Short mmCIF file of N, CA, C and O in Angstrom, two decimals:
data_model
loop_
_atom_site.label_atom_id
_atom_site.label_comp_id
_atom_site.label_asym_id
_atom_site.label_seq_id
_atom_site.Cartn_x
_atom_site.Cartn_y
_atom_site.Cartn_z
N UNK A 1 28.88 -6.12 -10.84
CA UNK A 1 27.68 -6.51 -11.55
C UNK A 1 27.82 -7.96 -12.05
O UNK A 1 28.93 -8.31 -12.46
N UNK A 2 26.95 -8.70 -12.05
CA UNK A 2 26.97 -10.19 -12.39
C UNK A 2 27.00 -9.98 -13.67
O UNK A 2 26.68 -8.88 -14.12
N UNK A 3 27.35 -10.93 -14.42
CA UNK A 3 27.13 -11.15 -16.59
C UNK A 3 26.14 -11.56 -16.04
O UNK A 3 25.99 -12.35 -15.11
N UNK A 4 24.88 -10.53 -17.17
CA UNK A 4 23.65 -11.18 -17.64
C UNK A 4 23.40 -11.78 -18.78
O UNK A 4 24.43 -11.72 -19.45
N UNK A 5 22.69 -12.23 -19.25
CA UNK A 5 22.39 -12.43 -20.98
C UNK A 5 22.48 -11.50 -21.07
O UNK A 5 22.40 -10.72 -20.12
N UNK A 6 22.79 -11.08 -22.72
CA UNK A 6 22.62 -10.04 -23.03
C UNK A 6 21.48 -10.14 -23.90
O UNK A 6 21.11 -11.21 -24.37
N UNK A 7 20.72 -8.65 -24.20
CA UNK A 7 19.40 -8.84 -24.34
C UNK A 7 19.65 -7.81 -25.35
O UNK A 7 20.72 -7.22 -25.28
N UNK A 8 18.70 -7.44 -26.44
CA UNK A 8 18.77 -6.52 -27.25
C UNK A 8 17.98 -5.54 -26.49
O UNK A 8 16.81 -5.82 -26.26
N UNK A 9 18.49 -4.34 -26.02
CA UNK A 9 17.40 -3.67 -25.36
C UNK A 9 16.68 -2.83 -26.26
O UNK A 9 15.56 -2.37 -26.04
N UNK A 10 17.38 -2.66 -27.30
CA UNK A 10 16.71 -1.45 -28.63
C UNK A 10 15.75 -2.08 -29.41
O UNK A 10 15.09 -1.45 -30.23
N UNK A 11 15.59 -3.44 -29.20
CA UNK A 11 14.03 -3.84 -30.33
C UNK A 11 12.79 -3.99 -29.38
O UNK A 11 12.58 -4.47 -28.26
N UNK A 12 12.04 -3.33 -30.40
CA UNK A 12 10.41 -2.69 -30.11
C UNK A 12 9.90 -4.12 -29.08
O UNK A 12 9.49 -4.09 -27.92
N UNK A 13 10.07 -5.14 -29.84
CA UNK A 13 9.19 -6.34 -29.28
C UNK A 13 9.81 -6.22 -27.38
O UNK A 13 9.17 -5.81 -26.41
N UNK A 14 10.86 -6.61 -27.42
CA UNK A 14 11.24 -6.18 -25.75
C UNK A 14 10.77 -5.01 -25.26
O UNK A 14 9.99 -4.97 -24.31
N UNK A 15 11.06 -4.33 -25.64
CA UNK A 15 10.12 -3.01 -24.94
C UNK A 15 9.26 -2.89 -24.66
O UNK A 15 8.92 -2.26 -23.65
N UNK A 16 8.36 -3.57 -25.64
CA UNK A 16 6.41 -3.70 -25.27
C UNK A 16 6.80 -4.66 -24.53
O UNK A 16 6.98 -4.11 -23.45
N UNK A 17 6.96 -5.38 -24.45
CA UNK A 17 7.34 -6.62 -23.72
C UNK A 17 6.99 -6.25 -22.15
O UNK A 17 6.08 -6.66 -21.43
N UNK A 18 8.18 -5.22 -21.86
CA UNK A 18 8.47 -5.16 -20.89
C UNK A 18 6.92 -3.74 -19.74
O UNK A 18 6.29 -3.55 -18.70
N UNK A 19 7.24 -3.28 -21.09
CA UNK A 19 6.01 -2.25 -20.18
C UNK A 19 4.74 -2.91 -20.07
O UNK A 19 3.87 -2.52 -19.29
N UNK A 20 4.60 -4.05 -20.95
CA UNK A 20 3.21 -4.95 -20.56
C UNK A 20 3.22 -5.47 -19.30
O UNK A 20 2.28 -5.38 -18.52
N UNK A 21 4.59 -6.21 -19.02
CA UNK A 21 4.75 -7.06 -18.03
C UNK A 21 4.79 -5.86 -16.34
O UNK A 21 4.31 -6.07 -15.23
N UNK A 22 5.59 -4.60 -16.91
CA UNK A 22 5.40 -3.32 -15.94
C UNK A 22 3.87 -2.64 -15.42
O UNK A 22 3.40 -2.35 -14.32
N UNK A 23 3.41 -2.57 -16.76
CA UNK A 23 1.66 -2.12 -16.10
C UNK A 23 0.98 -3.54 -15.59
O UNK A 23 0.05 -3.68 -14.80
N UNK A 24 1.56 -4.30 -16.12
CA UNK A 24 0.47 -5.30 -14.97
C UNK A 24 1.02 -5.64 -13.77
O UNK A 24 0.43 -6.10 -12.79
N UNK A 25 2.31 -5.37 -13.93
CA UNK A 25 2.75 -5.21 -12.29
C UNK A 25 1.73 -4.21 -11.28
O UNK A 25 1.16 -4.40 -10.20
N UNK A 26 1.82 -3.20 -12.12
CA UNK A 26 1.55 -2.13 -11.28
C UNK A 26 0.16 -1.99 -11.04
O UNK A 26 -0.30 -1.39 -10.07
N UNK A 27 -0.72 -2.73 -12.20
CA UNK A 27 -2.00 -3.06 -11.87
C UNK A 27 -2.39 -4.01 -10.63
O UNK A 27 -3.03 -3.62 -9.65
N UNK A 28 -1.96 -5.16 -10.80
CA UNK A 28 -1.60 -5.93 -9.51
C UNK A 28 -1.72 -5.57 -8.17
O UNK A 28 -2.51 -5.97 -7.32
N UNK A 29 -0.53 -4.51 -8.11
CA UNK A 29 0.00 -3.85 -6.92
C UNK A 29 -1.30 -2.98 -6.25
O UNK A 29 -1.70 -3.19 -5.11
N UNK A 30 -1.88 -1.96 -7.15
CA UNK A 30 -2.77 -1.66 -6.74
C UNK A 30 -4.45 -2.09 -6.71
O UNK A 30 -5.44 -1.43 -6.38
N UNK A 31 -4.34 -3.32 -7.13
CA UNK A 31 -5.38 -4.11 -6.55
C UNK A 31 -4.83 -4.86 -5.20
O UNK A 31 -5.76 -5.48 -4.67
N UNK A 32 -3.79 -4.96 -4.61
CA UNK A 32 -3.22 -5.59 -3.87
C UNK A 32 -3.69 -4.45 -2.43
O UNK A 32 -4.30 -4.70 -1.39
N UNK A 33 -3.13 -3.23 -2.93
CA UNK A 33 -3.39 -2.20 -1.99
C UNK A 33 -4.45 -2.06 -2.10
O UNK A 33 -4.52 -2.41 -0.92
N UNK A 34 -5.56 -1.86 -2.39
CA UNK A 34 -7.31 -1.70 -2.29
C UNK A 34 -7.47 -2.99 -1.60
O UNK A 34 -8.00 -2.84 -0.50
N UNK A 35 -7.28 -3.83 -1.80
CA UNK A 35 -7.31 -5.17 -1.20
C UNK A 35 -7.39 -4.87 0.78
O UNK A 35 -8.14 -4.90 1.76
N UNK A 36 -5.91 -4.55 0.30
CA UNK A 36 -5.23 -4.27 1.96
C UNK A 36 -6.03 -3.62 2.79
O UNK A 36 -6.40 -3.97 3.91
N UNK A 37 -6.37 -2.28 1.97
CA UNK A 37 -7.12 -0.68 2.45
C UNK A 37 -8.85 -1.59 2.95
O UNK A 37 -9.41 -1.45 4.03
N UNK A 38 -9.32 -2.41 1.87
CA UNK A 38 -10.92 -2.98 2.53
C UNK A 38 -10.63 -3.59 4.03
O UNK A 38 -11.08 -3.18 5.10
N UNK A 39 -9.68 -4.77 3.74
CA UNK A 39 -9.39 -5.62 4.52
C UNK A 39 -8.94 -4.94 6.13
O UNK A 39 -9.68 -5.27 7.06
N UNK A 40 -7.92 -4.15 6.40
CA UNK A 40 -7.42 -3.57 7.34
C UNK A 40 -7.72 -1.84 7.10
O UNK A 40 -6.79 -1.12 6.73
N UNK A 41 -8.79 -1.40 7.30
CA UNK A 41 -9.35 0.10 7.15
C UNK A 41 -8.59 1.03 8.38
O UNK A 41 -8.09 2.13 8.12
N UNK A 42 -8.58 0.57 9.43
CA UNK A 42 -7.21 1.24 10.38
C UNK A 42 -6.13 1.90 10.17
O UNK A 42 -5.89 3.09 10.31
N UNK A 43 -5.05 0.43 9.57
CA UNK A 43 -4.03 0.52 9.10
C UNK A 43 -4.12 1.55 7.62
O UNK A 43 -3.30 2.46 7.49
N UNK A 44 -4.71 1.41 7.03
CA UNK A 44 -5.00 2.25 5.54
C UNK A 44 -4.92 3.88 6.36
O UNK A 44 -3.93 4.61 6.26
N UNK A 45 -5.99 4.19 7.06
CA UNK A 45 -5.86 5.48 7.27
C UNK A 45 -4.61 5.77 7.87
O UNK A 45 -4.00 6.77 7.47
N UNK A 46 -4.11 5.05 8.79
CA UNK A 46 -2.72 5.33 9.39
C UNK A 46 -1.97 5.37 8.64
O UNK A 46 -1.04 6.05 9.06
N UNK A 47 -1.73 4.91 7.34
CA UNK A 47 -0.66 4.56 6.27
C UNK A 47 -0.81 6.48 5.40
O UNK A 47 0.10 7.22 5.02
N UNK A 48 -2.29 6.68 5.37
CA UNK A 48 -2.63 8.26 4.41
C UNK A 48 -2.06 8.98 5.58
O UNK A 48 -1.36 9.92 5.21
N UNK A 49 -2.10 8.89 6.49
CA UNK A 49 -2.27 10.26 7.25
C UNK A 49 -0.55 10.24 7.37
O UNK A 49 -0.05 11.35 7.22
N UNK A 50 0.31 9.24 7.60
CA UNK A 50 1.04 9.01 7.82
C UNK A 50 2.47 9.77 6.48
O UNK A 50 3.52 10.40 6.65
N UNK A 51 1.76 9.26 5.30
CA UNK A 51 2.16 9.45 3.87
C UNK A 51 2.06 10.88 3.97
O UNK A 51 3.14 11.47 4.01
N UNK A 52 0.76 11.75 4.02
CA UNK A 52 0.45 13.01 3.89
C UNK A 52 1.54 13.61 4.81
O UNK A 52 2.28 14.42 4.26
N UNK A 53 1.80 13.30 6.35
CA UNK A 53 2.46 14.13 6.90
C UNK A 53 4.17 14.22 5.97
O UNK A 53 4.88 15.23 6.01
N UNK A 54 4.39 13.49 5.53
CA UNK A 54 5.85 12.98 4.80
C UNK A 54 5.79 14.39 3.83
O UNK A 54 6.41 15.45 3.82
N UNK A 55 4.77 13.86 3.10
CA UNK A 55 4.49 15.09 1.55
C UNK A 55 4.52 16.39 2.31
O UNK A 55 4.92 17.41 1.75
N UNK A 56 4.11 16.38 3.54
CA UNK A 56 4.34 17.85 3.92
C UNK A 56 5.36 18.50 4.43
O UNK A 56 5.37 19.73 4.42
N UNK A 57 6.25 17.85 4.87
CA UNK A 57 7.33 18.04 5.36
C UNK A 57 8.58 17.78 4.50
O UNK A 57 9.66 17.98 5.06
N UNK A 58 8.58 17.25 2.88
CA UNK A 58 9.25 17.19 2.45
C UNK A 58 9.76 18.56 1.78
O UNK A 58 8.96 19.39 1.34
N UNK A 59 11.46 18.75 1.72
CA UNK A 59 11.49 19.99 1.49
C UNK A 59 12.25 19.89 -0.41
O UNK A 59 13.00 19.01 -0.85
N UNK A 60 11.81 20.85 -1.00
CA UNK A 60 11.72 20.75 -2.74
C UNK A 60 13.52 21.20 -2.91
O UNK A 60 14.03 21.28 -4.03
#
């Protein structure tokens, strides 16, 4: 593992910090993918049908 800074990970302010900076990732991301899905409608369905067969075959 490389030395990082070290960071206080136990105060509140980093934490919000970080899940702010996390949901807008993830907001992002899925404007990124709706994006994709308008733009290339092909590929989108190939990507669900593709995903779905996975979920079905995955074993618990």
């Amino acid at each position: 593992m490389p030395d990082l800074p070290e960071h206080e990970p136990s105060s509140p302010e980093t934490d919000a910090e970080r899940r702010r900076r996390r949901a807008q990732f993830l907001r992002d991301l899925a404007e990124a993918r709706e994006l994709r899905d308008r733009v290339q409608p092909r590929r989108a369905k190939v990507a669900r049908l593709r995903h779905a067969m996975r979920m079905r075959t995955f074993r618990w």
